[in-house]
Coordinates of C-alpha atoms and ligand atoms in Angstrom, one line a residue:
X1309 CA 17.2 14.5 10.2
X1310 CA 14.1 12.8 8.4
X1311 CA 10.9 14.6 8.7
X1312 CA 7.9 12.3 8.6
X1313 CA 4.5 13.4 8.4
X1314 CA 1.6 11.1 8.2
X1315 CA -1.5 11.7 5.9
X1316 CA -4.6 9.7 7.5
X1317 CA -6.7 10.2 4.2
X1318 CA -6.3 11.3 0.7
X1319 CA -8.7 14.0 1.5
X1320 CA -6.2 15.7 3.4
X1321 CA -3.5 15.6 1.0
X1322 CA -3.8 18.9 -0.3
X1323 CA -2.7 20.2 3.1
X1324 CA 0.8 18.6 2.6
X1325 CA 3.6 18.9 0.2
X1326 CA 5.0 16.1 -1.6
X1327 CA 7.9 17.7 -3.4
X1328 CA 10.8 16.1 -3.2
X1329 CA 9.5 13.9 -0.6
X1330 CA 9.1 9.9 -0.6
X1331 CA 6.1 9.2 -0.7
X1332 CA 4.8 5.8 0.3
X1333 CA 1.2 4.8 -0.4
X1334 CA -0.2 2.5 2.0
X1335 CA -3.3 0.6 1.1
X1336 CA -2.5 -2.3 3.5
X1337 CA -5.8 -4.1 2.6
X1338 CA -5.3 -5.0 -0.3
X1339 CA -4.0 -3.2 -3.0
X1340 CA -0.5 -2.2 -2.0
X1341 CA 0.1 -5.6 -0.2
X1342 CA -1.1 -7.3 -3.4
X1343 CA 1.2 -5.0 -5.5
X1344 CA 4.2 -5.8 -3.4
X1345 CA 3.6 -9.4 -4.0
X1346 CA 3.0 -9.4 -7.6
X1347 CA 6.4 -7.9 -7.8
X1348 CA 8.1 -10.1 -5.1
X1349 CA 6.7 -13.3 -7.4
X1350 CA 8.1 -11.7 -10.7
X1351 CA 5.9 -9.5 -12.5
X1352 CA 7.7 -7.0 -14.3
X1353 CA 5.9 -4.3 -13.2
X1354 CA 2.1 -3.0 -11.9
X1355 CA 0.7 0.2 -13.7
X1356 CA -1.9 1.8 -10.9
X1357 CA -5.0 3.4 -12.7
X1358 CA -8.3 4.8 -11.7
X1359 CA -11.0 4.1 -13.9
X1360 CA -12.2 0.0 -15.4
X1361 CA -11.9 1.1 -18.6
X1362 CA -8.8 2.5 -18.8
X1363 CA -7.4 -0.6 -17.3
X1364 CA -9.1 -2.7 -19.9
X1365 CA -7.0 -0.6 -22.6
X1366 CA -3.9 -1.9 -21.3
X1367 CA -4.7 -5.7 -22.5
X1368 CA -3.7 -4.7 -25.9
X1369 CA -0.3 -3.9 -25.2
X1370 CA 0.1 -7.2 -23.1
X1371 CA -0.9 -6.4 -19.8
X1372 CA -2.6 -8.8 -17.4
X1373 CA -5.8 -6.5 -16.5
X1374 CA -6.5 -6.6 -12.7
X1375 CA -9.7 -5.0 -11.0
X1376 CA -11.5 -4.7 -7.6
X1377 CA -14.4 -2.5 -6.6
X1378 CA -15.8 -2.8 -2.6
X1379 CA -13.7 -5.7 -2.3
X1380 CA -15.0 -8.0 -5.4
X1381 CA -13.8 -8.7 -8.6
X1382 CA -14.8 -7.5 -11.7
X1383 CA -15.8 -9.8 -14.6
X1384 CA -14.1 -9.5 -17.6
X1385 CA -10.4 -9.0 -15.9
X1386 CA -7.6 -11.9 -15.7
X1387 CA -7.2 -10.8 -11.8
X1388 CA -8.9 -9.1 -9.0
X1389 CA -7.0 -7.8 -6.0
X1390 CA -6.2 -10.6 -3.8
X1391 CA -2.2 -11.1 -3.4
X1392 CA -3.0 -15.1 -3.6
X1393 CA -3.7 -14.7 -7.5
X1394 CA -0.1 -13.5 -7.7
X1395 CA 1.5 -16.5 -6.2
X1396 CA 0.8 -19.7 -8.8
X1397 CA 3.1 -18.1 -11.7
X1398 CA 0.2 -16.5 -13.6
X1399 CA 2.3 -12.9 -12.9
X1400 CA 5.7 -13.9 -13.2
X1401 CA 7.2 -12.1 -16.3
X1402 CA 3.9 -10.3 -17.1
X1403 CA 3.2 -6.7 -16.7
X1404 CA -0.1 -6.1 -14.7
X1405 CA -2.7 -2.7 -15.2
X1406 CA -4.7 -2.8 -11.6
X1407 CA -7.4 -0.7 -10.8
X1408 CA -9.0 -0.6 -7.1
X1409 CA -11.2 1.3 -5.0
X1410 CA -8.8 3.5 -3.3
X1411 CA -5.2 2.4 -3.5
X1412 CA -4.7 2.8 -7.1
X1413 CA -6.3 6.0 -7.2
X1414 CA -3.5 7.1 -4.2
X1415 CA -0.8 5.9 -6.7
X1416 CA -1.8 7.7 -9.6
X1417 CA -3.0 11.0 -7.3
X1418 CA 0.9 11.1 -6.5
X1419 CA 2.7 9.9 -9.7
X1420 CA 3.4 13.2 -11.3
X1421 CA 3.7 16.1 -8.4
X1422 CA 7.4 15.9 -8.2
X1423 CA 7.9 13.4 -5.2
X1424 CA 11.6 12.3 -5.1
X1425 CA 9.7 8.6 -5.1
X1426 CA 6.6 7.0 -4.7
X1427 CA 6.7 3.6 -3.1
X1428 CA 4.3 0.9 -2.3
X1429 CA 4.0 0.0 1.4
X1430 CA 3.1 -3.1 2.8
X1431 CA 3.9 -5.1 6.4
X1432 CA 5.3 -8.1 4.1
X1433 CA 8.5 -5.5 3.1
X1434 CA 8.7 -3.6 6.3
X1435 CA 12.1 -3.9 7.4
X1436 CA 13.3 -3.3 3.4
X1437 CA 11.3 0.1 3.3
X1438 CA 12.4 1.3 6.4
X1439 CA 16.2 0.3 5.4
X1440 CA 15.9 2.0 2.2
X1441 CA 14.0 5.1 3.7
X1442 CA 16.9 5.6 6.4
X1443 CA 19.7 5.2 3.9
X1444 CA 17.9 7.4 1.5
X1445 CA 17.7 10.6 4.2
X1446 CA 15.0 12.3 2.0
X1447 CA 12.2 13.5 4.1
X1448 CA 9.2 11.2 4.3
X1449 CA 5.3 11.3 3.9
X1450 CA 3.0 8.6 4.5
X1451 CA -0.1 8.5 2.6
X1452 CA -3.3 6.2 3.8
X1453 CA -5.2 5.5 1.2
X1454 CA -8.2 4.8 3.6
X1455 CA -11.6 4.3 2.4
X1456 CA -13.3 6.7 0.1
X1457 CA -11.5 9.3 1.9
X1458 CA -12.5 8.2 5.6
X1459 CA -9.7 7.1 8.0
X1460 CA -9.2 3.5 8.4
X1461 CA -6.9 2.0 11.4
X1462 CA -5.1 -0.9 8.9
X1463 CA -3.4 2.0 7.1
X1464 CA -3.0 4.2 10.3
X1465 CA -1.1 0.9 11.8
X1466 CA 1.2 0.2 9.1
X1467 CA 1.8 4.5 9.0
X1468 CA 2.6 3.9 13.1
X1469 CA 4.9 0.7 12.2
X1470 CA 7.1 2.5 9.6
X1471 CA 7.4 5.7 11.4
X1472 CA 8.9 3.3 14.3
X1473 CA 11.1 1.5 12.2
X1474 CA 12.5 4.4 10.6
X1475 CA 13.0 6.4 14.2
X1476 CA 14.7 3.5 15.4
X1477 CA 17.1 3.5 12.7
X1478 CA 18.2 6.9 12.2
X1479 CA 17.6 10.5 13.3
X1480 CA 14.0 11.7 12.7
X1481 CA 11.5 14.6 13.5
X1482 CA 8.2 13.6 14.1
X1483 CA 6.2 16.7 14.8
X1484 CA 3.1 15.8 12.9
X1485 CA 0.1 14.5 15.3
X1486 CA -1.1 12.1 13.3
X1487 CA 2.2 10.4 13.0
X1488 CA 2.3 10.4 16.5
X1489 CA -1.1 8.9 16.6
X1490 CA -0.4 6.1 14.4
X1491 CA 2.5 5.7 16.4
X1492 CA 0.9 5.3 19.7
X1493 CA -2.1 2.9 17.9
X1494 CA 0.6 0.5 16.4
X1495 CA 2.4 0.1 20.0
X1496 CA -0.9 -0.7 21.3
X1497 CA -2.3 -3.3 18.7
X1498 CA 1.0 -4.9 17.2
X1499 CA 1.2 -7.5 19.7
X1500 CA -1.5 -9.3 17.6
X1501 CA -2.3 -7.1 14.8
X1502 CA -5.6 -9.3 13.1
X1503 CA -7.4 -9.3 16.7
X1504 CA -7.0 -5.5 16.8
X1505 CA -8.4 -5.1 13.2
X1506 CA -11.5 -7.6 13.7
X1507 CA -13.5 -4.5 14.8
X1508 CA -12.5 -1.8 11.6
X1509 CA -14.9 -1.7 8.9
X1510 CA -12.6 -3.4 6.4
X1511 CA -12.1 -6.0 8.1
X1512 CA -15.7 -7.1 8.6
X1513 CA -16.2 -5.7 4.8
X1514 CA -13.6 -8.2 3.3
X1515 CA -14.6 -11.0 6.1
X1516 CA -18.6 -11.0 4.6
X1517 CA -16.4 -11.5 0.9
X1518 CA -14.5 -14.6 2.5
X1519 CA -11.3 -12.7 2.1
X1520 CA -10.1 -13.8 5.7
X1521 CA -7.1 -15.6 4.2
X1522 CA -5.9 -12.9 2.5
X1523 CA -6.3 -10.3 5.8
X1524 CA -3.8 -12.5 7.9
X1525 CA -1.6 -12.7 4.9
X1526 CA -0.8 -8.8 4.6
X1527 CA -0.6 -8.7 8.3
X1528 CA 2.9 -10.7 7.6
X1529 CA 5.5 -9.1 9.1
X1530 CA 8.9 -8.4 7.0
X1531 CA 8.6 -12.1 5.1
X1532 CA 10.2 -10.7 1.8
X1533 CA 12.9 -8.0 1.0
X1534 CA 11.6 -6.4 -2.5
X1535 CA 11.1 -2.6 -2.3
X1536 CA 8.5 -1.6 -4.8
X1537 CA 8.6 2.0 -6.4
X1538 CA 7.4 3.9 -9.2
X1539 CA 9.9 3.9 -12.0
X1540 CA 8.7 5.4 -15.3
X1541 CA 5.1 5.6 -14.1
X1542 CA 4.8 2.0 -13.0
X1543 CA 5.5 0.2 -9.8
X1544 CA 8.5 -2.1 -10.0
X1545 CA 11.1 -3.1 -8.0
X1546 CA 13.6 -0.3 -7.0
Ligands
3SL1049 O1 -9.6 -0.1 -1.7 C1 -8.7 -0.8 -2.4 O2 -7.7 0.1 -3.2 C2 -8.4 -2.1 -2.3 O3 -7.3 -2.3 -1.8 C3 -9.8 -2.3 -1.5 S1 -9.9 -4.2 -1.3 O4 -9.3 -4.5 -0.2 O5 -9.7 -4.9 -2.4 O6 -11.4 -4.5 -0.8

């Protein structure tokens, strides 16, 4: 029986135990979707980092550097945080050092706390992720990156979607109200995720920055099979 817990904001993470659980970090718009896209398109690995200065240092090791703050690409880095930047062959065979406003901080926060595994969650590989977790049988903690410690709709929706997919595949125990809530929201919104998300704060933020195409892409359902998880401290094909 797999126990599923959802953490709606990193500010609530201290209430949960991550030891020996399969942690899925969720930053649908856009960090964890971009990480999965980069790895699917042939990147060797993505190193998630908290600070811009730390990230730039990885250039000396031959890494491409990538950075985003408040939705915007940062000057001086090779890439921003758009999944489309990972599709033109530039990342193929390369390792990437990435820092973003929320997503990479969340990955770093759980990287060394004894989790069974740490994954990068996305709608893009939802079914593959659910298959892996169902076969593995370890308890699951779905960690929403949110926005600066606030809850957001898009990460909550994905947590609900993955909880549903898992529950459809194997016996699950879902006693966590955040999980039940996210599953209900997903049921309500799933017919047209993009329309539902138009009222959300991050949709509006990214629209102002003309990132609509990224959002449409990041909400695509199970378009590839690649599962991405931490190996030796970096996100890699799992
Ligand atoms: O917060 C993050 O980590 C980013 O994914 C935000 S953005 O979509 O690039 O604005």
